[in-house]
Amino acid sequence: MKRSEFIHILSQLLQPSVIKDFAPNGLQVEGAETVHKIVTGVTASQALIDAAIKLGADTILVHHGYFWKGESPTITGMKKRRITSLLTNDINLFGYHLPLDIHPELGNNAQLAKLLDMLPEGGLESGANSVAVKGRLHTPLTADEFAQKIAQVLERKPLVCAPRGKKIETIAWCTGGGQGYIDLAAEQGIDAYLTGEASEQTIHSAREQGIDFFAAGHHATERYGIKALGEFLAGEYGFDVTFIDIDNPV
């Protein structure tokens, strides 16, 4: 498939123009004109690029790409080595950040909900395109039971702060670094909040506002959207797609 057609498919599917983001969504580094073999992964690290080169991929599709707001615009050091590897091997790099988080079927939040039996009921934020989601557990669980479920499913023991001492029925969540939404969840009287990371103040927010909090890892909560996107492209369009999980303890 021509790269231009591939771009059109992803733009129609993920609608990157409808949400404000912290990095460009779509083609970030131009490579081969034709897309045949795709490698998907969470972050466009050197390890992922090296694995894609070894597999003979012409395209890499990630959740965390390059050119973030606030970072140095110079192409030096680590960034230079990564981009040199892509250009030398004629590999396209596509990155989709928030559009992949919020997609109602393939997105990180949607995929995490399926894995942990959480039932989405709408956005945590008012208006369209809320990054965080709210809903309820399919079966109410204690904080310990839910933590055990997270550890089993994501293969990562979560950080837990559970001041309520009651079963969790309602829950809000945002994959990755969404700890800032805990206050909004608490304001809405939600029992628990799940995300990838925690900040120092997050635990105080949980304790003082009486909301259970779970941090299950930025990487661990965001493996599933990009994997689902690759599987969709393989099933619908016949691409040769390989998901590569470069582990990250954060």
mmCIF file of C-alpha atoms in Angstrom:
data_model
loop_
_atom_site.group_PDB
_atom_site.id
_atom_site.type_symbol
_atom_site.label_atom_id
_atom_site.label_comp_id
_atom_site.label_asym_id
_atom_site.label_seq_id
_atom_site.Cartn_x
_atom_site.Cartn_y
_atom_site.Cartn_z
ATOM 1 C CA MET A 1 0.000 0.000 0.000
ATOM 2 C CA LYS A 2 1.214 3.507 -0.812
ATOM 3 C CA ARG A 3 2.245 5.510 2.226
ATOM 4 C CA SER A 4 -0.242 8.249 1.312
ATOM 5 C CA GLU A 5 -3.115 5.758 1.435
ATOM 6 C CA PHE A 6 -1.860 4.390 4.746
ATOM 7 C CA ILE A 7 -1.821 7.919 6.186
ATOM 8 C CA HIS A 8 -5.409 8.437 5.001
ATOM 9 C CA ILE A 9 -6.569 5.198 6.672
ATOM 10 C CA LEU A 10 -4.998 6.133 10.006
ATOM 11 C CA SER A 11 -6.318 9.696 9.824
ATOM 12 C CA GLN A 12 -9.857 8.474 9.199
ATOM 13 C CA LEU A 13 -9.593 5.893 11.962
ATOM 14 C CA LEU A 14 -7.926 7.930 14.725
ATOM 15 C CA GLN A 15 -9.098 11.458 13.844
ATOM 16 C CA PRO A 16 -5.952 13.242 15.098
ATOM 17 C CA SER A 17 -7.276 16.664 14.062
ATOM 18 C CA VAL A 18 -10.059 16.665 16.668
ATOM 19 C CA ILE A 19 -7.842 16.731 19.786
ATOM 20 C CA LYS A 20 -5.085 19.077 20.928
ATOM 21 C CA ASP A 21 -1.905 17.173 21.684
ATOM 22 C CA PHE A 22 1.672 17.535 22.932
ATOM 23 C CA ALA A 23 3.357 16.125 19.803
ATOM 24 C CA PRO A 24 2.552 15.793 16.096
ATOM 25 C CA ASN A 25 0.294 12.849 15.317
ATOM 26 C CA GLY A 26 0.825 10.882 12.129
ATOM 27 C CA LEU A 27 3.955 10.569 10.011
ATOM 28 C CA GLN A 28 6.914 11.906 12.013
ATOM 29 C CA VAL A 29 9.866 10.567 10.013
ATOM 30 C CA GLU A 30 9.446 9.791 6.314
ATOM 31 C CA GLY A 31 10.796 6.525 4.945
ATOM 32 C CA ALA A 32 9.717 4.071 2.240
ATOM 33 C CA GLU A 33 6.940 5.131 -0.141
ATOM 34 C CA THR A 34 5.223 1.758 0.199
ATOM 35 C CA VAL A 35 4.079 0.154 3.450
ATOM 36 C CA HIS A 36 4.392 -3.631 3.662
ATOM 37 C CA LYS A 37 5.808 -4.737 7.016
ATOM 38 C CA ILE A 38 4.898 -2.867 10.192
ATOM 39 C CA VAL A 39 6.381 -3.060 13.678
ATOM 40 C CA THR A 40 4.238 -1.692 16.509
ATOM 41 C CA GLY A 41 5.429 -0.752 19.985
ATOM 42 C CA VAL A 42 4.748 1.655 22.815
ATOM 43 C CA THR A 43 7.749 3.960 22.361
ATOM 44 C CA ALA A 44 10.085 4.658 19.439
ATOM 45 C CA SER A 45 13.179 3.797 21.446
ATOM 46 C CA GLN A 46 16.460 2.720 19.876
ATOM 47 C CA ALA A 47 15.741 -0.844 20.994
ATOM 48 C CA LEU A 48 12.444 -0.866 19.086
ATOM 49 C CA ILE A 49 14.070 0.636 15.991
ATOM 50 C CA ASP A 50 16.866 -1.945 16.095
ATOM 51 C CA ALA A 51 14.308 -4.750 16.384
ATOM 52 C CA ALA A 52 12.366 -3.341 13.419
ATOM 53 C CA ILE A 53 15.539 -3.163 11.325
ATOM 54 C CA LYS A 54 16.332 -6.776 12.174
ATOM 55 C CA LEU A 55 12.846 -7.817 11.019
ATOM 56 C CA GLY A 56 13.144 -5.833 7.769
ATOM 57 C CA ALA A 57 10.219 -3.521 8.599
ATOM 58 C CA ASP A 58 9.543 -0.468 6.456
ATOM 59 C CA THR A 59 7.209 1.179 8.990
ATOM 60 C CA ILE A 60 7.132 1.641 12.770
ATOM 61 C CA LEU A 61 3.881 2.622 14.465
ATOM 62 C CA VAL A 62 4.046 3.792 18.093
ATOM 63 C CA HIS A 63 2.136 5.570 20.850
ATOM 64 C CA HIS A 64 5.133 7.619 22.005
ATOM 65 C CA GLY A 65 6.940 9.154 19.068
ATOM 66 C CA TYR A 66 9.117 12.269 18.768
ATOM 67 C CA PHE A 67 9.075 16.087 18.731
ATOM 68 C CA TRP A 68 7.276 16.714 22.027
ATOM 69 C CA LYS A 69 6.369 20.253 23.043
ATOM 70 C CA GLY A 70 9.020 21.770 25.278
ATOM 71 C CA GLU A 71 11.862 19.483 24.225
ATOM 72 C CA SER A 72 14.961 20.782 22.455
ATOM 73 C CA PRO A 73 14.338 21.095 18.680
ATOM 74 C CA THR A 74 17.918 20.140 17.871
ATOM 75 C CA ILE A 75 18.598 16.714 16.385
ATOM 76 C CA THR A 76 21.597 15.724 18.481
ATOM 77 C CA GLY A 77 22.718 12.864 20.709
ATOM 78 C CA MET A 78 20.099 10.187 21.333
ATOM 79 C CA LYS A 79 17.564 11.772 18.963
ATOM 80 C CA LYS A 80 20.170 12.017 16.193
ATOM 81 C CA ARG A 81 21.096 8.343 16.578
ATOM 82 C CA ARG A 82 17.457 7.243 16.481
ATOM 83 C CA ILE A 83 16.561 9.355 13.446
ATOM 84 C CA THR A 84 19.751 8.329 11.637
ATOM 85 C CA SER A 85 18.755 4.677 12.096
ATOM 86 C CA LEU A 86 15.311 5.369 10.635
ATOM 87 C CA LEU A 87 16.583 7.366 7.649
ATOM 88 C CA THR A 88 19.469 5.021 6.861
ATOM 89 C CA ASN A 89 17.069 2.072 6.724
ATOM 90 C CA ASP A 90 14.268 3.990 4.948
ATOM 91 C CA ILE A 91 11.765 3.330 7.763
ATOM 92 C CA ASN A 92 8.610 5.381 8.260
ATOM 93 C CA LEU A 93 7.838 6.407 11.839
ATOM 94 C CA PHE A 94 4.210 7.063 12.752
ATOM 95 C CA GLY A 95 3.209 8.240 16.217
ATOM 96 C CA TYR A 96 -0.305 8.600 17.653
ATOM 97 C CA HIS A 97 -0.550 9.853 21.218
ATOM 98 C CA LEU A 98 -3.884 11.136 22.603
ATOM 99 C CA PRO A 99 -5.871 9.961 19.547
ATOM 100 C CA LEU A 100 -4.826 6.416 20.448
ATOM 101 C CA ASP A 101 -5.607 6.933 24.130
ATOM 102 C CA ILE A 102 -9.208 7.988 23.480
ATOM 103 C CA HIS A 103 -10.270 5.787 20.553
ATOM 104 C CA PRO A 104 -13.489 4.077 21.760
ATOM 105 C CA GLU A 105 -12.523 0.600 20.529
ATOM 106 C CA LEU A 106 -8.791 0.404 19.848
ATOM 107 C CA GLY A 107 -7.632 3.006 22.362
ATOM 108 C CA ASN A 108 -5.549 2.434 25.459
ATOM 109 C CA ASN A 109 -8.415 3.278 27.810
ATOM 110 C CA ALA A 110 -10.836 1.011 25.945
ATOM 111 C CA GLN A 111 -8.403 -1.894 25.799
ATOM 112 C CA LEU A 112 -7.506 -1.585 29.489
ATOM 113 C CA ALA A 113 -11.206 -1.586 30.341
ATOM 114 C CA LYS A 114 -11.697 -4.875 28.502
ATOM 115 C CA LEU A 115 -8.738 -6.476 30.254
ATOM 116 C CA LEU A 116 -9.810 -5.429 33.751
ATOM 117 C CA ASP A 117 -13.600 -5.849 33.335
ATOM 118 C CA MET A 118 -14.326 -2.139 33.690
ATOM 119 C CA LEU A 119 -17.483 -0.843 32.026
ATOM 120 C CA PRO A 120 -17.064 2.654 30.488
ATOM 121 C CA GLU A 121 -19.995 5.022 30.969
ATOM 122 C CA GLY A 122 -18.575 8.267 29.592
ATOM 123 C CA GLY A 123 -15.802 10.802 29.860
ATOM 124 C CA LEU A 124 -14.526 12.028 33.198
ATOM 125 C CA GLU A 125 -14.059 15.504 31.732
ATOM 126 C CA SER A 126 -16.991 17.528 30.432
ATOM 127 C CA GLY A 127 -17.311 17.931 26.685
ATOM 128 C CA ALA A 128 -16.135 15.750 23.850
ATOM 129 C CA ASN A 129 -12.831 13.877 23.678
ATOM 130 C CA SER A 130 -12.247 13.420 27.393
ATOM 131 C CA VAL A 131 -8.868 11.765 27.887
ATOM 132 C CA ALA A 132 -9.967 10.120 31.150
ATOM 133 C CA VAL A 133 -12.924 7.741 31.387
ATOM 134 C CA LYS A 134 -15.381 6.866 34.132
ATOM 135 C CA GLY A 135 -17.554 3.823 34.673
ATOM 136 C CA ARG A 136 -17.845 0.887 37.017
ATOM 137 C CA LEU A 137 -16.394 -2.523 37.711
ATOM 138 C CA HIS A 138 -18.339 -5.398 36.210
ATOM 139 C CA THR A 139 -18.137 -7.058 39.624
ATOM 140 C CA PRO A 140 -17.475 -4.934 42.752
ATOM 141 C CA LEU A 141 -14.114 -5.794 44.322
ATOM 142 C CA THR A 142 -12.145 -4.829 47.385
ATOM 143 C CA ALA A 143 -9.008 -2.791 46.785
ATOM 144 C CA ASP A 144 -6.877 -5.869 47.502
ATOM 145 C CA GLU A 145 -8.882 -7.982 45.045
ATOM 146 C CA PHE A 146 -8.629 -5.332 42.346
ATOM 147 C CA ALA A 147 -4.888 -4.936 42.935
ATOM 148 C CA GLN A 148 -4.449 -8.690 42.570
ATOM 149 C CA LYS A 149 -6.424 -8.615 39.322
ATOM 150 C CA ILE A 150 -4.231 -5.817 37.958
ATOM 151 C CA ALA A 151 -1.059 -7.686 38.908
ATOM 152 C CA GLN A 152 -2.288 -10.883 37.272
ATOM 153 C CA VAL A 153 -3.520 -9.298 34.045
ATOM 154 C CA LEU A 154 -0.817 -6.665 33.484
ATOM 155 C CA GLU A 155 1.994 -8.702 35.057
ATOM 156 C CA ARG A 156 2.923 -5.654 37.120
ATOM 157 C CA LYS A 157 2.273 -5.134 40.822
ATOM 158 C CA PRO A 158 0.476 -1.800 41.181
ATOM 159 C CA LEU A 159 1.123 0.967 43.669
ATOM 160 C CA VAL A 160 -1.989 1.110 45.846
ATOM 161 C CA CYS A 161 -3.436 3.678 48.246
ATOM 162 C CA ALA A 162 -6.852 2.519 49.465
ATOM 163 C CA PRO A 163 -8.264 4.676 52.275
ATOM 164 C CA ARG A 164 -11.930 3.762 51.793
ATOM 165 C CA GLY A 165 -12.007 0.236 53.189
ATOM 166 C CA LYS A 166 -15.065 -0.629 51.086
ATOM 167 C CA LYS A 167 -15.689 -2.523 47.860
ATOM 168 C CA ILE A 168 -15.075 -0.587 44.665
ATOM 169 C CA GLU A 169 -18.122 -0.124 42.450
ATOM 170 C CA THR A 170 -17.471 3.065 40.470
ATOM 171 C CA ILE A 171 -14.071 3.761 38.916
ATOM 172 C CA ALA A 172 -12.337 6.258 36.648
ATOM 173 C CA TRP A 173 -9.174 5.614 34.670
ATOM 174 C CA CYS A 174 -6.615 7.086 32.299
ATOM 175 C CA THR A 175 -3.659 5.089 31.000
ATOM 176 C CA GLY A 176 -0.121 6.439 31.168
ATOM 177 C CA GLY A 177 0.685 9.589 33.130
ATOM 178 C CA GLY A 178 -2.851 10.554 34.070
ATOM 179 C CA GLN A 179 -2.461 10.941 37.831
ATOM 180 C CA GLY A 180 -3.645 14.562 37.696
ATOM 181 C CA TYR A 181 -7.213 13.422 37.021
ATOM 182 C CA ILE A 182 -7.588 11.946 40.517
ATOM 183 C CA ASP A 183 -8.990 15.200 41.886
ATOM 184 C CA LEU A 184 -11.673 15.341 39.208
ATOM 185 C CA ALA A 185 -12.627 11.737 39.976
ATOM 186 C CA ALA A 186 -12.816 12.557 43.693
ATOM 187 C CA GLU A 187 -14.978 15.614 43.014
ATOM 188 C CA GLN A 188 -17.463 13.365 41.235
ATOM 189 C CA GLY A 189 -17.646 10.949 44.164
ATOM 190 C CA ILE A 190 -16.069 8.036 42.305
ATOM 191 C CA ASP A 191 -14.811 5.154 44.452
ATOM 192 C CA ALA A 192 -11.452 4.550 42.779
ATOM 193 C CA TYR A 193 -9.045 5.948 40.224
ATOM 194 C CA LEU A 194 -6.602 3.930 38.089
ATOM 195 C CA THR A 195 -3.731 5.266 36.006
ATOM 196 C CA GLY A 196 -0.133 4.458 35.117
ATOM 197 C CA GLU A 197 1.912 6.788 37.293
ATOM 198 C CA ALA A 198 1.818 8.565 40.649
ATOM 199 C CA SER A 199 3.241 11.884 41.795
ATOM 200 C CA GLU A 200 4.134 12.749 45.379
ATOM 201 C CA GLN A 201 0.907 14.710 45.850
ATOM 202 C CA THR A 202 -1.270 11.939 44.405
ATOM 203 C CA ILE A 203 -1.194 9.882 47.593
ATOM 204 C CA HIS A 204 -2.214 12.872 49.704
ATOM 205 C CA SER A 205 -5.102 13.506 47.298
ATOM 206 C CA ALA A 206 -6.267 9.913 47.659
ATOM 207 C CA ARG A 207 -6.024 9.897 51.458
ATOM 208 C CA GLU A 208 -7.605 13.288 52.062
ATOM 209 C CA GLN A 209 -10.416 12.919 49.532
ATOM 210 C CA GLY A 210 -11.230 9.299 50.339
ATOM 211 C CA ILE A 211 -10.683 7.778 46.911
ATOM 212 C CA ASP A 212 -8.830 4.512 46.275
ATOM 213 C CA PHE A 213 -5.865 4.935 43.933
ATOM 214 C CA PHE A 214 -3.965 2.466 41.748
ATOM 215 C CA ALA A 215 -0.864 3.187 39.650
ATOM 216 C CA ALA A 216 -0.192 0.201 37.409
ATOM 217 C CA GLY A 217 2.716 1.501 35.317
ATOM 218 C CA HIS A 218 2.823 3.930 32.386
ATOM 219 C CA HIS A 219 4.179 1.320 29.994
ATOM 220 C CA ALA A 220 2.108 -1.555 31.371
ATOM 221 C CA THR A 221 -1.181 0.324 30.948
ATOM 222 C CA GLU A 222 -0.330 1.505 27.420
ATOM 223 C CA ARG A 223 0.809 -1.693 25.720
ATOM 224 C CA TYR A 224 -2.618 -2.610 24.501
ATOM 225 C CA GLY A 225 -3.868 0.233 22.303
ATOM 226 C CA ILE A 226 -0.954 0.120 19.861
ATOM 227 C CA LYS A 227 -1.131 -3.674 19.831
ATOM 228 C CA ALA A 228 -4.859 -3.567 19.035
ATOM 229 C CA LEU A 229 -4.275 -0.997 16.292
ATOM 230 C CA GLY A 230 -1.689 -3.239 14.648
ATOM 231 C CA GLU A 231 -3.989 -6.249 14.859
ATOM 232 C CA PHE A 232 -6.786 -4.202 13.270
ATOM 233 C CA LEU A 233 -4.539 -3.140 10.366
ATOM 234 C CA ALA A 234 -3.411 -6.733 9.844
ATOM 235 C CA GLY A 235 -6.969 -8.065 9.875
ATOM 236 C CA GLU A 236 -8.569 -5.356 7.733
ATOM 237 C CA TYR A 237 -5.803 -4.690 5.225
ATOM 238 C CA GLY A 238 -3.538 -7.736 5.334
ATOM 239 C CA PHE A 239 -0.398 -5.997 6.586
ATOM 240 C CA ASP A 240 2.407 -8.051 8.074
ATOM 241 C CA VAL A 241 2.407 -6.619 11.613
ATOM 242 C CA THR A 242 4.630 -7.545 14.563
ATOM 243 C CA PHE A 243 4.088 -6.110 18.039
ATOM 244 C CA ILE A 244 7.331 -5.802 20.005
ATOM 245 C CA ASP A 245 7.172 -5.136 23.736
ATOM 246 C CA ILE A 246 10.318 -3.360 24.908
ATOM 247 C CA ASP A 247 9.804 -3.702 28.648
ATOM 248 C CA ASN A 248 9.900 -0.628 30.844
ATOM 249 C CA PRO A 249 9.414 -0.783 34.636
ATOM 250 C CA VAL A 250 7.917 2.730 34.780
#
